[in-house]
mmCIF file with all atom_site columns, C-alpha atoms in Angstrom:
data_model
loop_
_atom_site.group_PDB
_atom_site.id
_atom_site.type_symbol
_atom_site.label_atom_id
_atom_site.label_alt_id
_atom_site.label_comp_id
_atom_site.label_asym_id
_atom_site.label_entity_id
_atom_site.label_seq_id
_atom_site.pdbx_PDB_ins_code
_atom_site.Cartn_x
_atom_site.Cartn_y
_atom_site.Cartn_z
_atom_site.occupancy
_atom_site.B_iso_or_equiv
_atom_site.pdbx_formal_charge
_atom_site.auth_seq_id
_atom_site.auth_comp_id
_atom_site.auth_asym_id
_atom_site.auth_atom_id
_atom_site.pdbx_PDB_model_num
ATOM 1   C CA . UNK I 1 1   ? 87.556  84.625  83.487  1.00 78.00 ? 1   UNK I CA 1
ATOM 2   C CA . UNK I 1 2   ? 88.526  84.592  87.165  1.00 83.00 ? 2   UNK I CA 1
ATOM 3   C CA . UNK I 1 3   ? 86.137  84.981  90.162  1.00 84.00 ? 3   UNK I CA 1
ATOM 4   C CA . UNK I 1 4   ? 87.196  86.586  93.294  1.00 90.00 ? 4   UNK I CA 1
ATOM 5   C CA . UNK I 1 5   ? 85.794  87.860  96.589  1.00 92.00 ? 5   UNK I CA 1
ATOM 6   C CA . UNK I 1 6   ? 85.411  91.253  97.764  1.00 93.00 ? 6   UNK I CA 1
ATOM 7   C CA . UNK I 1 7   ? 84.993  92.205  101.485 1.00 91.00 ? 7   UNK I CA 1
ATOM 8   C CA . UNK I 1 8   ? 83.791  96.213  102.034 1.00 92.00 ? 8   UNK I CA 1
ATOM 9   C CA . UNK I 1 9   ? 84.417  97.328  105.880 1.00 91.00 ? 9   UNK I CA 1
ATOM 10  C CA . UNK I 1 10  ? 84.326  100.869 107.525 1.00 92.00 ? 10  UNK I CA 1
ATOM 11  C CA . UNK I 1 11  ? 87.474  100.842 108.975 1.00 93.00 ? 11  UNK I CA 1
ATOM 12  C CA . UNK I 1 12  ? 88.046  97.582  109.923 1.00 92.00 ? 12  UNK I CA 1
ATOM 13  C CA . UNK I 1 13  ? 90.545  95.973  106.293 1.00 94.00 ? 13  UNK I CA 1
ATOM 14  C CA . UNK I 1 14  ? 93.797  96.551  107.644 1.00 96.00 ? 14  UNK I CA 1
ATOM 15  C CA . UNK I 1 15  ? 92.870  94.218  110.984 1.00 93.00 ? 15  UNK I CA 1
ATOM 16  C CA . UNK I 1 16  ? 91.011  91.594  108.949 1.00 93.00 ? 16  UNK I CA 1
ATOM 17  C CA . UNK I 1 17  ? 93.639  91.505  106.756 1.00 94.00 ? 17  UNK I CA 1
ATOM 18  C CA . UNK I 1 18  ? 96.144  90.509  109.564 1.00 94.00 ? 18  UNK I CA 1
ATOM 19  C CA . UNK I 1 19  ? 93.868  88.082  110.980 1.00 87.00 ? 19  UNK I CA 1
ATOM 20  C CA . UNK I 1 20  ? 93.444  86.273  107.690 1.00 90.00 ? 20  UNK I CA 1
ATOM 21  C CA . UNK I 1 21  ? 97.282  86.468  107.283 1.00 93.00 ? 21  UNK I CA 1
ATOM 22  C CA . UNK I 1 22  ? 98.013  84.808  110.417 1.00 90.00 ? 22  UNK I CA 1
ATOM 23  C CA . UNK I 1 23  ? 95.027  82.143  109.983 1.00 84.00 ? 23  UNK I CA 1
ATOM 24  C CA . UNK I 1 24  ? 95.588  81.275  106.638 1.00 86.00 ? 24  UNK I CA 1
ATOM 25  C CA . UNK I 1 25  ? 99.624  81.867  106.620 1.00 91.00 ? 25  UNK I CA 1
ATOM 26  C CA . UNK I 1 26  ? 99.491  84.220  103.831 1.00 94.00 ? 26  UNK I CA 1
ATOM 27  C CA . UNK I 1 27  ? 100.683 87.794  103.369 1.00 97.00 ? 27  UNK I CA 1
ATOM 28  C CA . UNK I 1 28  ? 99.162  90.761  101.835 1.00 97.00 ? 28  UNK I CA 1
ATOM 29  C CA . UNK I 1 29  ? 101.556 92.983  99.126  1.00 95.00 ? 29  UNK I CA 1
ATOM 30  C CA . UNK I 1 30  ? 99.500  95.066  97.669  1.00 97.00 ? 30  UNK I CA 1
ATOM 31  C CA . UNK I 1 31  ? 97.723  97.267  100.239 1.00 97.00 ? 31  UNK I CA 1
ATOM 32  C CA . UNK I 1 32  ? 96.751  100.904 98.924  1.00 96.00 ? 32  UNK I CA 1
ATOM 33  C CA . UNK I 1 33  ? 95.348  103.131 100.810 1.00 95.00 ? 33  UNK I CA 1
ATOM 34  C CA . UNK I 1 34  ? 92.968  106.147 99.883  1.00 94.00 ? 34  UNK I CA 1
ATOM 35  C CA . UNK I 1 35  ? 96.132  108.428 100.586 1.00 92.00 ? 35  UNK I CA 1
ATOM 36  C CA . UNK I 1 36  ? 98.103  107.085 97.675  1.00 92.00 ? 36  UNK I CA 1
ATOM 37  C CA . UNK I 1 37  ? 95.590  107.854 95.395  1.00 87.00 ? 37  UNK I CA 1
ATOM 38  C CA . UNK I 1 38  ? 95.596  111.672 96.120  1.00 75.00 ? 38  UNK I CA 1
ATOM 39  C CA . UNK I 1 39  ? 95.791  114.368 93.824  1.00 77.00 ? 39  UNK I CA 1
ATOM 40  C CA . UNK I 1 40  ? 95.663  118.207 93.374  1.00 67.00 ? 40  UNK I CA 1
ATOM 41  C CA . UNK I 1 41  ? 92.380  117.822 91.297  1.00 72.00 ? 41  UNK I CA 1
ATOM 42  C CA . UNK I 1 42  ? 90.881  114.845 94.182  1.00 78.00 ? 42  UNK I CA 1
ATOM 43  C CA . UNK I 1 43  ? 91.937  115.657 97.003  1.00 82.00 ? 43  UNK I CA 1
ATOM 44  C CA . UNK I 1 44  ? 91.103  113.288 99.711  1.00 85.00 ? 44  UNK I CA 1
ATOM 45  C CA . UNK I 1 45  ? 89.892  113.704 103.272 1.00 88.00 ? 45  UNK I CA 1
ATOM 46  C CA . UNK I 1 46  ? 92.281  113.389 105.645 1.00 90.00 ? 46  UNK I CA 1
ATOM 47  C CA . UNK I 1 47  ? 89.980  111.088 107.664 1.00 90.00 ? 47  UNK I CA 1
ATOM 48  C CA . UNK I 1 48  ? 90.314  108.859 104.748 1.00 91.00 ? 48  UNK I CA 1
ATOM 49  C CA . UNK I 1 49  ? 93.698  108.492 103.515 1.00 93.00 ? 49  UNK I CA 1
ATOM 50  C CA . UNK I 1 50  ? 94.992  106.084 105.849 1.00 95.00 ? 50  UNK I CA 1
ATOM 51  C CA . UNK I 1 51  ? 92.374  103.749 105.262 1.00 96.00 ? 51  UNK I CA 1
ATOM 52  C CA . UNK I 1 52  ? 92.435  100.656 102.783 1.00 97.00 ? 52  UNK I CA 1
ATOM 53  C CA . UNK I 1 53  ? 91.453  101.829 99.520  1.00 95.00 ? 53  UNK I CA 1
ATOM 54  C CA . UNK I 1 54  ? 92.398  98.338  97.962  1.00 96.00 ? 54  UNK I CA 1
ATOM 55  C CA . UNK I 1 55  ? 94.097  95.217  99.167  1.00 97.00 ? 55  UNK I CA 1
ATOM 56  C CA . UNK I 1 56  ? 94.187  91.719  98.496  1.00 96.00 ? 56  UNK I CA 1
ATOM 57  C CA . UNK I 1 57  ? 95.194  87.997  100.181 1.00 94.00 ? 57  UNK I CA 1
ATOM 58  C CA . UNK I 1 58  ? 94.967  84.690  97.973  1.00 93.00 ? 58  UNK I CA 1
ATOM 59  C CA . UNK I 1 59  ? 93.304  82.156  100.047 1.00 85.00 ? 59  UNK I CA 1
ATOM 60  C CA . UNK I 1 60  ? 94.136  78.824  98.766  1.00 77.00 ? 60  UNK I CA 1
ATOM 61  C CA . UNK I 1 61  ? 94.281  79.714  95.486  1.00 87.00 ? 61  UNK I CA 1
ATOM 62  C CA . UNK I 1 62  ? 91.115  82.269  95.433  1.00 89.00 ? 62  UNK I CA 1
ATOM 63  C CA . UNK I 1 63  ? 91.977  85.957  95.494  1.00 93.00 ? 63  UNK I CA 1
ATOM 64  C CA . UNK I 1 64  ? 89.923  87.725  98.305  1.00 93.00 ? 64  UNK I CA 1
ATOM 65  C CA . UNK I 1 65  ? 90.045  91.405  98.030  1.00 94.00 ? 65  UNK I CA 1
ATOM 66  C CA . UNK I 1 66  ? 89.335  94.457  101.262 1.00 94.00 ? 66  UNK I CA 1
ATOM 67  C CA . UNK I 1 67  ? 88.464  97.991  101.132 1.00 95.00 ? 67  UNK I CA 1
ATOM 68  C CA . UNK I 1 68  ? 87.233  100.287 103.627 1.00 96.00 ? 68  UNK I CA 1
ATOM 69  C CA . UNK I 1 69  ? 83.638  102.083 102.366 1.00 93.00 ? 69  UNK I CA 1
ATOM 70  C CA . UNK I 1 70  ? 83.569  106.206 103.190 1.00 91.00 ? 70  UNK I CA 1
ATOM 71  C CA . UNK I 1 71  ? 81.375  106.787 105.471 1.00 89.00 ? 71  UNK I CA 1
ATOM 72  C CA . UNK I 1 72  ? 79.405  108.696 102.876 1.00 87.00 ? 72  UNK I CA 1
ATOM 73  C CA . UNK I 1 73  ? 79.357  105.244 100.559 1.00 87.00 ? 73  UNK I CA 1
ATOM 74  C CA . UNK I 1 74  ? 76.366  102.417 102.291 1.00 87.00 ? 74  UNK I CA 1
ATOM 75  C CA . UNK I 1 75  ? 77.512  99.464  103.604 1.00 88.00 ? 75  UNK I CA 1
ATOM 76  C CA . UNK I 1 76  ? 75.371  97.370  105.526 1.00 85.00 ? 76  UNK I CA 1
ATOM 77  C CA . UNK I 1 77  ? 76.924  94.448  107.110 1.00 80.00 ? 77  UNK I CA 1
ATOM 78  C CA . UNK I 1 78  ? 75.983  91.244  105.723 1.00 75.00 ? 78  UNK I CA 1
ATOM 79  C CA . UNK I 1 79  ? 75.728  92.937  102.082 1.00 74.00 ? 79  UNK I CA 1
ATOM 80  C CA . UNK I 1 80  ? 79.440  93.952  102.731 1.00 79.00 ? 80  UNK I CA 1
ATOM 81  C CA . UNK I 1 81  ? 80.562  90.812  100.202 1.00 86.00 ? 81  UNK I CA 1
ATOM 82  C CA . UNK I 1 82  ? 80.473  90.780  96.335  1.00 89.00 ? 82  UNK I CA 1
ATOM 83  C CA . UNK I 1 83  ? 81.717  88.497  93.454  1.00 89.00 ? 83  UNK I CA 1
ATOM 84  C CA . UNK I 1 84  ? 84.419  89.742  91.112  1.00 92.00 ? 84  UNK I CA 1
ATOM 85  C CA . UNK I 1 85  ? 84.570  89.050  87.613  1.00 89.00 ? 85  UNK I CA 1
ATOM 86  C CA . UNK I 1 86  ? 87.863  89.826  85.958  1.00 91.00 ? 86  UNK I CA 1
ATOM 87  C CA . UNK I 1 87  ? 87.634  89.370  82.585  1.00 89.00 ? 87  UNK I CA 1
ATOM 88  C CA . UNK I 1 88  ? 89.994  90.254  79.413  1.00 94.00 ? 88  UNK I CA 1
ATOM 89  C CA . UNK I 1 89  ? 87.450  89.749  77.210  1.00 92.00 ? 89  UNK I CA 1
ATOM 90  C CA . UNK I 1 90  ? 85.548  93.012  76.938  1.00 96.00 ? 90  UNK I CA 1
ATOM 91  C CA . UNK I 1 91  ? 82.028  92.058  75.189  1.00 96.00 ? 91  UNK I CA 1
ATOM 92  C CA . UNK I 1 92  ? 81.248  88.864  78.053  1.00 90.00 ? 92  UNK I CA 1
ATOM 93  C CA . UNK I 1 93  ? 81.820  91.494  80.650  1.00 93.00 ? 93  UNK I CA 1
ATOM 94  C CA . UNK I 1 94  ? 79.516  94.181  78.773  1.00 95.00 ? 94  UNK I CA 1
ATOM 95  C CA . UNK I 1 95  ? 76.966  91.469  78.236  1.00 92.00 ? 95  UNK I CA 1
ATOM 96  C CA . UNK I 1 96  ? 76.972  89.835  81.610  1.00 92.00 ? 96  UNK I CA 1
ATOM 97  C CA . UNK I 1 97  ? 77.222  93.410  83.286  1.00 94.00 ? 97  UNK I CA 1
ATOM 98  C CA . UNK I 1 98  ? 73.771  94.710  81.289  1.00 95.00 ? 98  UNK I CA 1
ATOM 99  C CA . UNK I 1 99  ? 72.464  90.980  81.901  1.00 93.00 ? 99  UNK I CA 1
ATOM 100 C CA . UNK I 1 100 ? 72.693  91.206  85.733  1.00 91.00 ? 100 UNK I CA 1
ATOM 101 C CA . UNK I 1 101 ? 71.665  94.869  85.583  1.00 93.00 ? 101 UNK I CA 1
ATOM 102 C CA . UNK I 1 102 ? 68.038  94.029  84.874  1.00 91.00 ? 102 UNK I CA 1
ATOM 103 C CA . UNK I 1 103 ? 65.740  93.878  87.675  1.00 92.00 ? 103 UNK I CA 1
ATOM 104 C CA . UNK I 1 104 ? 68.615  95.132  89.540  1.00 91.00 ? 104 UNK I CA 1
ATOM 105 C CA . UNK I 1 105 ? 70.297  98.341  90.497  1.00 94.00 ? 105 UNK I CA 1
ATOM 106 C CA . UNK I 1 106 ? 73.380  99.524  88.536  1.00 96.00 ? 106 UNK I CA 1
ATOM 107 C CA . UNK I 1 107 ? 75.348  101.087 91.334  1.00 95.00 ? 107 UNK I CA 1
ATOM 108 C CA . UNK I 1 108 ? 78.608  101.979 89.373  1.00 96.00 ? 108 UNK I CA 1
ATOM 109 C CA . UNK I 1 109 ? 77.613  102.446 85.190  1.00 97.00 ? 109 UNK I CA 1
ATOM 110 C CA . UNK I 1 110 ? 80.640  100.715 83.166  1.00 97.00 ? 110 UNK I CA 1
ATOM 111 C CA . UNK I 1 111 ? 83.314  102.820 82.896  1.00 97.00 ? 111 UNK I CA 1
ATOM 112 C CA . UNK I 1 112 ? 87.533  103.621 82.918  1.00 96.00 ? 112 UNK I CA 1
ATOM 113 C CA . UNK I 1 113 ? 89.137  104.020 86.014  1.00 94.00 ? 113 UNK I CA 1
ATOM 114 C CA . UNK I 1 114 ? 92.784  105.078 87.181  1.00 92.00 ? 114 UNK I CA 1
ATOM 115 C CA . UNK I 1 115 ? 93.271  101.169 87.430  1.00 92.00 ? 115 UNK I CA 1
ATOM 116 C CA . UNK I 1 116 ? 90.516  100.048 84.548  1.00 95.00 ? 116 UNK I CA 1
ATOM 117 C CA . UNK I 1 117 ? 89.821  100.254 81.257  1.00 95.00 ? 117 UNK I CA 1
ATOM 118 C CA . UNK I 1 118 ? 86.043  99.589  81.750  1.00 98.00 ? 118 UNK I CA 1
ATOM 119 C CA . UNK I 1 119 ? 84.794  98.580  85.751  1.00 97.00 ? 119 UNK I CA 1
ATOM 120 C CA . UNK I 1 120 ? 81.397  98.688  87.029  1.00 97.00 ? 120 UNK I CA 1
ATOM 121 C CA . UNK I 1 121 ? 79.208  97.763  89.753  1.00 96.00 ? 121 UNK I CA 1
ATOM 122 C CA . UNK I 1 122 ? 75.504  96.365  89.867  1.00 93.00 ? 122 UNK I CA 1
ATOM 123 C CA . UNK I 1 123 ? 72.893  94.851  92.338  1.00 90.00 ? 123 UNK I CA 1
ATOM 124 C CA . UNK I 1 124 ? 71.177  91.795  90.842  1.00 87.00 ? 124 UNK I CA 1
ATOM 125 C CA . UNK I 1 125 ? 67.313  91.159  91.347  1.00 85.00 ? 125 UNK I CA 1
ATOM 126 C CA . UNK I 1 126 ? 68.780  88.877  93.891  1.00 71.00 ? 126 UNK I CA 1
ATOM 127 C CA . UNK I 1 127 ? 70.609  91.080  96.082  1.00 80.00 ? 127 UNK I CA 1
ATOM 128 C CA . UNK I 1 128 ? 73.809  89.957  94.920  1.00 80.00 ? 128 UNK I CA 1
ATOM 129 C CA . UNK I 1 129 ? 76.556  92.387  94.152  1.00 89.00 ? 129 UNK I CA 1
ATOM 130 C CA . UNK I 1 130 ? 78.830  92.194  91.664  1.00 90.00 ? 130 UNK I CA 1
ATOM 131 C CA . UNK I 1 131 ? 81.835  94.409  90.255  1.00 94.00 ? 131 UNK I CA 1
ATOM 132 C CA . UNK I 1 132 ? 83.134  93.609  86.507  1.00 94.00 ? 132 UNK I CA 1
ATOM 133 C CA . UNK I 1 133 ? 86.921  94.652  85.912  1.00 95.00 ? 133 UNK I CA 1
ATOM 134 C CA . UNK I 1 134 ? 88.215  94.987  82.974  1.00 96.00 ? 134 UNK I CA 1
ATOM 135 C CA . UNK I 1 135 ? 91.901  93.322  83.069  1.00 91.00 ? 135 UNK I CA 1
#
């Protein structure tokens, strides 16, 4: 199991990004943006598709991970960070996803994505927000 960071913006990835880069002397190579992800069944806004859908930096060793939110997605600042768990093993991640679910909020139910297997999202009784991925 790895843990990584996630960091949600409105429009703001692409310049963190750069600022990290230069601070931390490391280089992003996997930015995709909303735009790549189009298709004829999805199509995307156009006031979306050049921002960061998904990108990543490691950070001395610890993979920290950007996205800009839609506007029509909350985001509050200060909540804008969650915890990663990227798993292979399938059950742990069920069980920990349903475990952190109660008393919580379930924001995205497990389920396959384009880039997933099984991914979710929840809000613990804490306020903490996590996203399970499937890997």
């Amino acid at each position: 199991m790895t843990l990584n960071v996630y960091l949600n913006f409105r429009t703001q990835s692409r310049d963190a990004i750069a600022f990290y880069e230069e601070i931390f002397g490391t280089k992003c190579t996997d930015l995709m943006t909303y735009g790549e992800i189009e298709s004829q069944e999805e199509p995307i806004e156009d006031s979306l598709k050049d921002l960061v859908m998904n990108a990543s930096l490691v950070l001395d060793g610890v993979k920290v991970m950007f996205s800009d939110v839609p506007k029509s997605m909350p985001l509050t600042f200060g909540d804008n960070i969650t915890l990663v768990i990227d798993t292979t093993d399938e059950i742990k991640l069920t069980k920990q996803f349903h475990q952190l679910a109660e008393g919580g909020n379930i924001i995205m139910p497990l389920g396959k994505t384009f880039w997933s297997e099984k991914y979710g999202q929840v809000t613990d009784k804490f306020g903490i927000g996590w996203q399970f991925n499937l890997s």
